[in-house]
Amino acid sequence: MLDLERMSREDLVRMVEMFAKNWLAHDGCWFLAAEEKLGMDAAIGLDRESWRRFSVAEARRIMEVFGIAEGGGLPALDTALNYRLYAALNKQEATWADDGALEFQMIECRVQSTRRRKGLPDFPCKSVGIVEYTEFARTIDARINTECVCCPPDPTGATYCVWRFTLAE
């Protein structure tokens, strides 16, 4: 077994980045295989169901490892979003709106920027993202409501996607 205690900080950081890239590459390979065999619509449907399960598992694991209590509201979600695998790959930012909502945006998305660099259209990830972010937030606190402000295929402007989280009263 890998002895993490003996690794340098630099090697640990590189390893986390590599693991995150490998995870994302696997996700992409899985999706492409599903798309080739079943078509885009079926692959996106399967992707939604995969994210429905994974988002809950990821949130639970983050809460357990980093001591984030269930029902911690939007501050708990703000903390948890920083521990997702995406946070090691993508430039993201969460800000607090004047009305108390948490607004989360993906400033740089590895998947979409790669597609744009290759001259491909954005991947239409909105329906998957709605499931992903809703399930992740609900696992942190069942009172959290999730709203998609924009996500491809929507026009996204300078950011790739924007999500708004509010706490039900």
PDB file of N, CA, C and O in Angstrom, residues 50-106:
ATOM      1  N   SER A  50     -25.931   8.025 -13.323  1.00  0.00           N
ATOM      2  CA  SER A  50     -24.635   7.812 -12.678  1.00  0.00           C
ATOM      3  C   SER A  50     -24.321   8.954 -11.714  1.00  0.00           C
ATOM      4  O   SER A  50     -23.890   8.734 -10.579  1.00  0.00           O
ATOM      5  N   TRP A  51     -24.536  10.191 -12.165  1.00  0.00           N
ATOM      6  CA  TRP A  51     -24.274  11.356 -11.315  1.00  0.00           C
ATOM      7  C   TRP A  51     -25.246  11.431 -10.151  1.00  0.00           C
ATOM      8  O   TRP A  51     -24.888  11.914  -9.067  1.00  0.00           O
ATOM      9  N   ARG A  52     -26.472  10.954 -10.325  1.00  0.00           N
ATOM     10  CA  ARG A  52     -27.434  10.928  -9.229  1.00  0.00           C
ATOM     11  C   ARG A  52     -26.860  10.102  -8.066  1.00  0.00           C
ATOM     12  O   ARG A  52     -26.952  10.483  -6.910  1.00  0.00           O
ATOM     13  N   ARG A  53     -26.231   9.014  -8.397  1.00  0.00           N
ATOM     14  CA  ARG A  53     -25.646   8.140  -7.370  1.00  0.00           C
ATOM     15  C   ARG A  53     -24.302   8.674  -6.866  1.00  0.00           C
ATOM     16  O   ARG A  53     -24.043   8.696  -5.668  1.00  0.00           O
ATOM     17  N   PHE A  54     -23.446   9.058  -7.803  1.00  0.00           N
ATOM     18  CA  PHE A  54     -22.104   9.493  -7.419  1.00  0.00           C
ATOM     19  C   PHE A  54     -22.135  10.752  -6.573  1.00  0.00           C
ATOM     20  O   PHE A  54     -21.382  10.877  -5.600  1.00  0.00           O
ATOM     21  N   SER A  55     -22.983  11.713  -6.895  1.00  0.00           N
ATOM     22  CA  SER A  55     -23.025  12.980  -6.166  1.00  0.00           C
ATOM     23  C   SER A  55     -23.367  12.778  -4.701  1.00  0.00           C
ATOM     24  O   SER A  55     -22.797  13.431  -3.822  1.00  0.00           O
ATOM     25  N   VAL A  56     -24.282  11.859  -4.438  1.00  0.00           N
ATOM     26  CA  VAL A  56     -24.636  11.537  -3.051  1.00  0.00           C
ATOM     27  C   VAL A  56     -23.446  10.881  -2.352  1.00  0.00           C
ATOM     28  O   VAL A  56     -23.086  11.257  -1.230  1.00  0.00           O
ATOM     29  N   ALA A  57     -22.820   9.916  -3.010  1.00  0.00           N
ATOM     30  CA  ALA A  57     -21.666   9.233  -2.412  1.00  0.00           C
ATOM     31  C   ALA A  57     -20.521  10.204  -2.167  1.00  0.00           C
ATOM     32  O   ALA A  57     -19.877  10.175  -1.102  1.00  0.00           O
ATOM     33  N   GLU A  58     -20.262  11.082  -3.133  1.00  0.00           N
ATOM     34  CA  GLU A  58     -19.175  12.046  -2.980  1.00  0.00           C
ATOM     35  C   GLU A  58     -19.463  12.997  -1.819  1.00  0.00           C
ATOM     36  O   GLU A  58     -18.587  13.249  -0.982  1.00  0.00           O
ATOM     37  N   ALA A  59     -20.684  13.515  -1.740  1.00  0.00           N
ATOM     38  CA  ALA A  59     -21.041  14.431  -0.647  1.00  0.00           C
ATOM     39  C   ALA A  59     -20.930  13.741   0.714  1.00  0.00           C
ATOM     40  O   ALA A  59     -20.376  14.314   1.659  1.00  0.00           O
ATOM     41  N   ARG A  60     -21.425  12.537   0.810  1.00  0.00           N
ATOM     42  CA  ARG A  60     -21.349  11.807   2.094  1.00  0.00           C
ATOM     43  C   ARG A  60     -19.901  11.580   2.513  1.00  0.00           C
ATOM     44  O   ARG A  60     -19.545  11.737   3.683  1.00  0.00           O
ATOM     45  N   ARG A  61     -19.078  11.195   1.570  1.00  0.00           N
ATOM     46  CA  ARG A  61     -17.675  10.943   1.890  1.00  0.00           C
ATOM     47  C   ARG A  61     -16.975  12.240   2.315  1.00  0.00           C
ATOM     48  O   ARG A  61     -16.206  12.252   3.269  1.00  0.00           O
ATOM     49  N   ILE A  62     -17.241  13.327   1.624  1.00  0.00           N
ATOM     50  CA  ILE A  62     -16.659  14.625   1.989  1.00  0.00           C
ATOM     51  C   ILE A  62     -17.094  15.010   3.400  1.00  0.00           C
ATOM     52  O   ILE A  62     -16.277  15.448   4.220  1.00  0.00           O
ATOM     53  N   MET A  63     -18.381  14.846   3.685  1.00  0.00           N
ATOM     54  CA  MET A  63     -18.894  15.199   5.006  1.00  0.00           C
ATOM     55  C   MET A  63     -18.211  14.367   6.097  1.00  0.00           C
ATOM     56  O   MET A  63     -17.828  14.904   7.140  1.00  0.00           O
ATOM     57  N   GLU A  64     -18.053  13.096   5.835  1.00  0.00           N
ATOM     58  CA  GLU A  64     -17.430  12.209   6.814  1.00  0.00           C
ATOM     59  C   GLU A  64     -15.956  12.546   7.029  1.00  0.00           C
ATOM     60  O   GLU A  64     -15.495  12.700   8.158  1.00  0.00           O
ATOM     61  N   VAL A  65     -15.221  12.690   5.960  1.00  0.00           N
ATOM     62  CA  VAL A  65     -13.776  12.902   6.059  1.00  0.00           C
ATOM     63  C   VAL A  65     -13.439  14.280   6.636  1.00  0.00           C
ATOM     64  O   VAL A  65     -12.502  14.415   7.426  1.00  0.00           O
ATOM     65  N   PHE A  66     -14.220  15.292   6.285  1.00  0.00           N
ATOM     66  CA  PHE A  66     -13.887  16.656   6.702  1.00  0.00           C
ATOM     67  C   PHE A  66     -14.782  17.180   7.823  1.00  0.00           C
ATOM     68  O   PHE A  66     -14.743  18.365   8.143  1.00  0.00           O
ATOM     69  N   GLY A  67     -15.575  16.307   8.421  1.00  0.00           N
ATOM     70  CA  GLY A  67     -16.363  16.685   9.584  1.00  0.00           C
ATOM     71  C   GLY A  67     -17.423  17.734   9.321  1.00  0.00           C
ATOM     72  O   GLY A  67     -17.678  18.589  10.165  1.00  0.00           O
ATOM     73  N   ILE A  68     -18.059  17.655   8.178  1.00  0.00           N
ATOM     74  CA  ILE A  68     -19.131  18.592   7.841  1.00  0.00           C
ATOM     75  C   ILE A  68     -20.444  17.962   8.288  1.00  0.00           C
ATOM     76  O   ILE A  68     -20.831  16.899   7.810  1.00  0.00           O
ATOM     77  N   ALA A  69     -21.111  18.623   9.216  1.00  0.00           N
ATOM     78  CA  ALA A  69     -22.352  18.079   9.766  1.00  0.00           C
ATOM     79  C   ALA A  69     -23.491  18.178   8.769  1.00  0.00           C
ATOM     80  O   ALA A  69     -23.619  19.175   8.058  1.00  0.00           O
ATOM     81  N   GLU A  70     -24.328  17.146   8.729  1.00  0.00           N
ATOM     82  CA  GLU A  70     -25.522  17.172   7.897  1.00  0.00           C
ATOM     83  C   GLU A  70     -26.442  18.277   8.408  1.00  0.00           C
ATOM     84  O   GLU A  70     -26.542  18.501   9.614  1.00  0.00           O
ATOM     85  N   GLY A  71     -27.098  18.962   7.493  1.00  0.00           N
ATOM     86  CA  GLY A  71     -28.007  20.025   7.891  1.00  0.00           C
ATOM     87  C   GLY A  71     -27.306  21.331   8.204  1.00  0.00           C
ATOM     88  O   GLY A  71     -27.870  22.206   8.848  1.00  0.00           O
ATOM     89  N   GLY A  72     -26.080  21.482   7.720  1.00  0.00           N
ATOM     90  CA  GLY A  72     -25.291  22.682   8.000  1.00  0.00           C
ATOM     91  C   GLY A  72     -25.602  23.869   7.118  1.00  0.00           C
ATOM     92  O   GLY A  72     -24.900  24.880   7.169  1.00  0.00           O
ATOM     93  N   GLY A  73     -26.624  23.756   6.278  1.00  0.00           N
ATOM     94  CA  GLY A  73     -27.043  24.877   5.457  1.00  0.00           C
ATOM     95  C   GLY A  73     -26.063  25.225   4.357  1.00  0.00           C
ATOM     96  O   GLY A  73     -25.195  24.429   3.964  1.00  0.00           O
ATOM     97  N   LEU A  74     -26.193  26.444   3.874  1.00  0.00           N
ATOM     98  CA  LEU A  74     -25.364  26.908   2.759  1.00  0.00           C
ATOM     99  C   LEU A  74     -23.887  27.032   3.126  1.00  0.00           C
ATOM    100  O   LEU A  74     -23.027  26.745   2.277  1.00  0.00           O
ATOM    101  N   PRO A  75     -23.530  27.413   4.367  1.00  0.00           N
ATOM    102  CA  PRO A  75     -22.097  27.427   4.705  1.00  0.00           C
ATOM    103  C   PRO A  75     -21.457  26.037   4.583  1.00  0.00           C
ATOM    104  O   PRO A  75     -20.324  25.912   4.130  1.00  0.00           O
ATOM    105  N   ALA A  76     -22.188  24.999   4.957  1.00  0.00           N
ATOM    106  CA  ALA A  76     -21.662  23.633   4.821  1.00  0.00           C
ATOM    107  C   ALA A  76     -21.487  23.275   3.348  1.00  0.00           C
ATOM    108  O   ALA A  76     -20.486  22.647   2.960  1.00  0.00           O
ATOM    109  N   LEU A  77     -22.444  23.667   2.518  1.00  0.00           N
ATOM    110  CA  LEU A  77     -22.320  23.411   1.078  1.00  0.00           C
ATOM    111  C   LEU A  77     -21.134  24.160   0.508  1.00  0.00           C
ATOM    112  O   LEU A  77     -20.364  23.594  -0.286  1.00  0.00           O
ATOM    113  N   ASP A  78     -20.965  25.411   0.897  1.00  0.00           N
ATOM    114  CA  ASP A  78     -19.831  26.213   0.427  1.00  0.00           C
ATOM    115  C   ASP A  78     -18.512  25.502   0.723  1.00  0.00           C
ATOM    116  O   ASP A  78     -17.633  25.402  -0.131  1.00  0.00           O
ATOM    117  N   THR A  79     -18.388  24.966   1.920  1.00  0.00           N
ATOM    118  CA  THR A  79     -17.175  24.230   2.305  1.00  0.00           C
ATOM    119  C   THR A  79     -17.033  22.955   1.483  1.00  0.00           C
ATOM    120  O   THR A  79     -15.966  22.673   0.926  1.00  0.00           O
ATOM    121  N   ALA A  80     -18.102  22.195   1.377  1.00  0.00           N
ATOM    122  CA  ALA A  80     -18.052  20.900   0.687  1.00  0.00           C
ATOM    123  C   ALA A  80     -17.712  21.029  -0.793  1.00  0.00           C
ATOM    124  O   ALA A  80     -17.018  20.172  -1.352  1.00  0.00           O
ATOM    125  N   LEU A  81     -18.189  22.081  -1.437  1.00  0.00           N
ATOM    126  CA  LEU A  81     -17.895  22.267  -2.863  1.00  0.00           C
ATOM    127  C   LEU A  81     -16.393  22.358  -3.121  1.00  0.00           C
ATOM    128  O   LEU A  81     -15.921  21.968  -4.192  1.00  0.00           O
ATOM    129  N   ASN A  82     -15.643  22.819  -2.148  1.00  0.00           N
ATOM    130  CA  ASN A  82     -14.191  22.944  -2.300  1.00  0.00           C
ATOM    131  C   ASN A  82     -13.457  21.611  -2.204  1.00  0.00           C
ATOM    132  O   ASN A  82     -12.268  21.548  -2.523  1.00  0.00           O
ATOM    133  N   TYR A  83     -14.132  20.572  -1.753  1.00  0.00           N
ATOM    134  CA  TYR A  83     -13.505  19.259  -1.614  1.00  0.00           C
ATOM    135  C   TYR A  83     -13.900  18.285  -2.720  1.00  0.00           C
ATOM    136  O   TYR A  83     -13.471  17.139  -2.715  1.00  0.00           O
ATOM    137  N   ARG A  84     -14.717  18.726  -3.665  1.00  0.00           N
ATOM    138  CA  ARG A  84     -15.091  17.842  -4.768  1.00  0.00           C
ATOM    139  C   ARG A  84     -13.882  17.596  -5.668  1.00  0.00           C
ATOM    140  O   ARG A  84     -12.976  18.418  -5.753  1.00  0.00           O
ATOM    141  N   LEU A  85     -13.897  16.483  -6.388  1.00  0.00           N
ATOM    142  CA  LEU A  85     -12.810  16.190  -7.316  1.00  0.00           C
ATOM    143  C   LEU A  85     -12.645  17.297  -8.345  1.00  0.00           C
ATOM    144  O   LEU A  85     -11.535  17.622  -8.743  1.00  0.00           O
ATOM    145  N   TYR A  86     -13.759  17.890  -8.769  1.00  0.00           N
ATOM    146  CA  TYR A  86     -13.687  18.975  -9.731  1.00  0.00           C
ATOM    147  C   TYR A  86     -12.824  20.130  -9.247  1.00  0.00           C
ATOM    148  O   TYR A  86     -12.211  20.830 -10.037  1.00  0.00           O
ATOM    149  N   ALA A  87     -12.816  20.358  -7.953  1.00  0.00           N
ATOM    150  CA  ALA A  87     -12.078  21.502  -7.403  1.00  0.00           C
ATOM    151  C   ALA A  87     -10.574  21.389  -7.658  1.00  0.00           C
ATOM    152  O   ALA A  87      -9.871  22.391  -7.678  1.00  0.00           O
ATOM    153  N   ALA A  88     -10.087  20.177  -7.870  1.00  0.00           N
ATOM    154  CA  ALA A  88      -8.663  19.977  -8.165  1.00  0.00           C
ATOM    155  C   ALA A  88      -8.352  20.219  -9.642  1.00  0.00           C
ATOM    156  O   ALA A  88      -7.187  20.316 -10.014  1.00  0.00           O
ATOM    157  N   LEU A  89      -9.385  20.315 -10.471  1.00  0.00           N
ATOM    158  CA  LEU A  89      -9.199  20.424 -11.928  1.00  0.00           C
ATOM    159  C   LEU A  89      -9.673  21.738 -12.520  1.00  0.00           C
ATOM    160  O   LEU A  89      -9.121  22.216 -13.497  1.00  0.00           O
ATOM    161  N   ASN A  90     -10.736  22.268 -11.966  1.00  0.00           N
ATOM    162  CA  ASN A  90     -11.407  23.417 -12.563  1.00  0.00           C
ATOM    163  C   ASN A  90     -11.291  24.635 -11.662  1.00  0.00           C
ATOM    164  O   ASN A  90     -11.295  24.500 -10.435  1.00  0.00           O
ATOM    165  N   LYS A  91     -11.231  25.791 -12.273  1.00  0.00           N
ATOM    166  CA  LYS A  91     -11.266  27.029 -11.503  1.00  0.00           C
ATOM    167  C   LYS A  91     -12.728  27.333 -11.206  1.00  0.00           C
ATOM    168  O   LYS A  91     -13.538  27.465 -12.133  1.00  0.00           O
ATOM    169  N   GLN A  92     -13.052  27.402  -9.927  1.00  0.00           N
ATOM    170  CA  GLN A  92     -14.431  27.619  -9.518  1.00  0.00           C
ATOM    171  C   GLN A  92     -14.476  28.685  -8.435  1.00  0.00           C
ATOM    172  O   GLN A  92     -13.465  28.966  -7.800  1.00  0.00           O
ATOM    173  N   GLU A  93     -15.661  29.254  -8.255  1.00  0.00           N
ATOM    174  CA  GLU A  93     -15.793  30.316  -7.267  1.00  0.00           C
ATOM    175  C   GLU A  93     -17.209  30.319  -6.713  1.00  0.00           C
ATOM    176  O   GLU A  93     -18.177  30.163  -7.461  1.00  0.00           O
ATOM    177  N   ALA A  94     -17.313  30.478  -5.411  1.00  0.00           N
ATOM    178  CA  ALA A  94     -18.605  30.617  -4.759  1.00  0.00           C
ATOM    179  C   ALA A  94     -18.658  31.999  -4.119  1.00  0.00           C
ATOM    180  O   ALA A  94     -17.688  32.432  -3.491  1.00  0.00           O
ATOM    181  N   THR A  95     -19.769  32.685  -4.315  1.00  0.00           N
ATOM    182  CA  THR A  95     -19.945  34.009  -3.726  1.00  0.00           C
ATOM    183  C   THR A  95     -21.324  34.067  -3.073  1.00  0.00           C
ATOM    184  O   THR A  95     -22.240  33.314  -3.438  1.00  0.00           O
ATOM    185  N   TRP A  96     -21.439  34.973  -2.140  1.00  0.00           N
ATOM    186  CA  TRP A  96     -22.710  35.150  -1.436  1.00  0.00           C
ATOM    187  C   TRP A  96     -23.458  36.328  -2.051  1.00  0.00           C
ATOM    188  O   TRP A  96     -22.929  37.427  -2.148  1.00  0.00           O
ATOM    189  N   ALA A  97     -24.697  36.082  -2.460  1.00  0.00           N
ATOM    190  CA  ALA A  97     -25.553  37.127  -3.028  1.00  0.00           C
ATOM    191  C   ALA A  97     -26.149  37.958  -1.890  1.00  0.00           C
ATOM    192  O   ALA A  97     -26.195  37.510  -0.738  1.00  0.00           O
ATOM    193  N   ASP A  98     -26.601  39.137  -2.224  1.00  0.00           N
ATOM    194  CA  ASP A  98     -27.196  40.033  -1.226  1.00  0.00           C
ATOM    195  C   ASP A  98     -28.402  39.416  -0.528  1.00  0.00           C
ATOM    196  O   ASP A  98     -28.673  39.733   0.631  1.00  0.00           O
ATOM    197  N   ASP A  99     -29.109  38.524  -1.220  1.00  0.00           N
ATOM    198  CA  ASP A  99     -30.285  37.902  -0.609  1.00  0.00           C
ATOM    199  C   ASP A  99     -29.949  36.652   0.208  1.00  0.00           C
ATOM    200  O   ASP A  99     -30.836  35.938   0.656  1.00  0.00           O
ATOM    201  N   GLY A 100     -28.640  36.369   0.385  1.00  0.00           N
ATOM    202  CA  GLY A 100     -28.215  35.224   1.196  1.00  0.00           C
ATOM    203  C   GLY A 100     -28.013  33.942   0.414  1.00  0.00           C
ATOM    204  O   GLY A 100     -27.616  32.927   0.986  1.00  0.00           O
ATOM    205  N   ALA A 101     -28.271  33.968  -0.883  1.00  0.00           N
ATOM    206  CA  ALA A 101     -28.059  32.774  -1.708  1.00  0.00           C
ATOM    207  C   ALA A 101     -26.566  32.557  -1.930  1.00  0.00           C
ATOM    208  O   ALA A 101     -25.769  33.501  -1.897  1.00  0.00           O
ATOM    209  N   LEU A 102     -26.195  31.306  -2.143  1.00  0.00           N
ATOM    210  CA  LEU A 102     -24.829  30.952  -2.511  1.00  0.00           C
ATOM    211  C   LEU A 102     -24.813  30.767  -4.023  1.00  0.00           C
ATOM    212  O   LEU A 102     -25.582  29.961  -4.566  1.00  0.00           O
ATOM    213  N   GLU A 103     -23.979  31.527  -4.706  1.00  0.00           N
ATOM    214  CA  GLU A 103     -23.866  31.412  -6.155  1.00  0.00           C
ATOM    215  C   GLU A 103     -22.514  30.805  -6.489  1.00  0.00           C
ATOM    216  O   GLU A 103     -21.480  31.308  -6.072  1.00  0.00           O
ATOM    217  N   PHE A 104     -22.551  29.710  -7.210  1.00  0.00           N
ATOM    218  CA  PHE A 104     -21.363  28.933  -7.538  1.00  0.00           C
ATOM    219  C   PHE A 104     -21.178  28.949  -9.040  1.00  0.00           C
ATOM    220  O   PHE A 104     -22.116  28.672  -9.793  1.00  0.00           O
ATOM    221  N   GLN A 105     -19.960  29.278  -9.473  1.00  0.00           N
ATOM    222  CA  GLN A 105     -19.709  29.284 -10.915  1.00  0.00           C
ATOM    223  C   GLN A 105     -18.420  28.540 -11.244  1.00  0.00           C
ATOM    224  O   GLN A 105     -17.458  28.572 -10.484  1.00  0.00           O
ATOM    225  N   MET A 106     -18.487  27.865 -12.361  1.00  0.00           N
ATOM    226  CA  MET A 106     -17.327  27.184 -12.903  1.00  0.00           C
ATOM    227  C   MET A 106     -16.695  28.154 -13.887  1.00  0.00           C
ATOM    228  O   MET A 106     -17.230  28.408 -14.964  1.00  0.00           O
TER     229      MET A 106
END
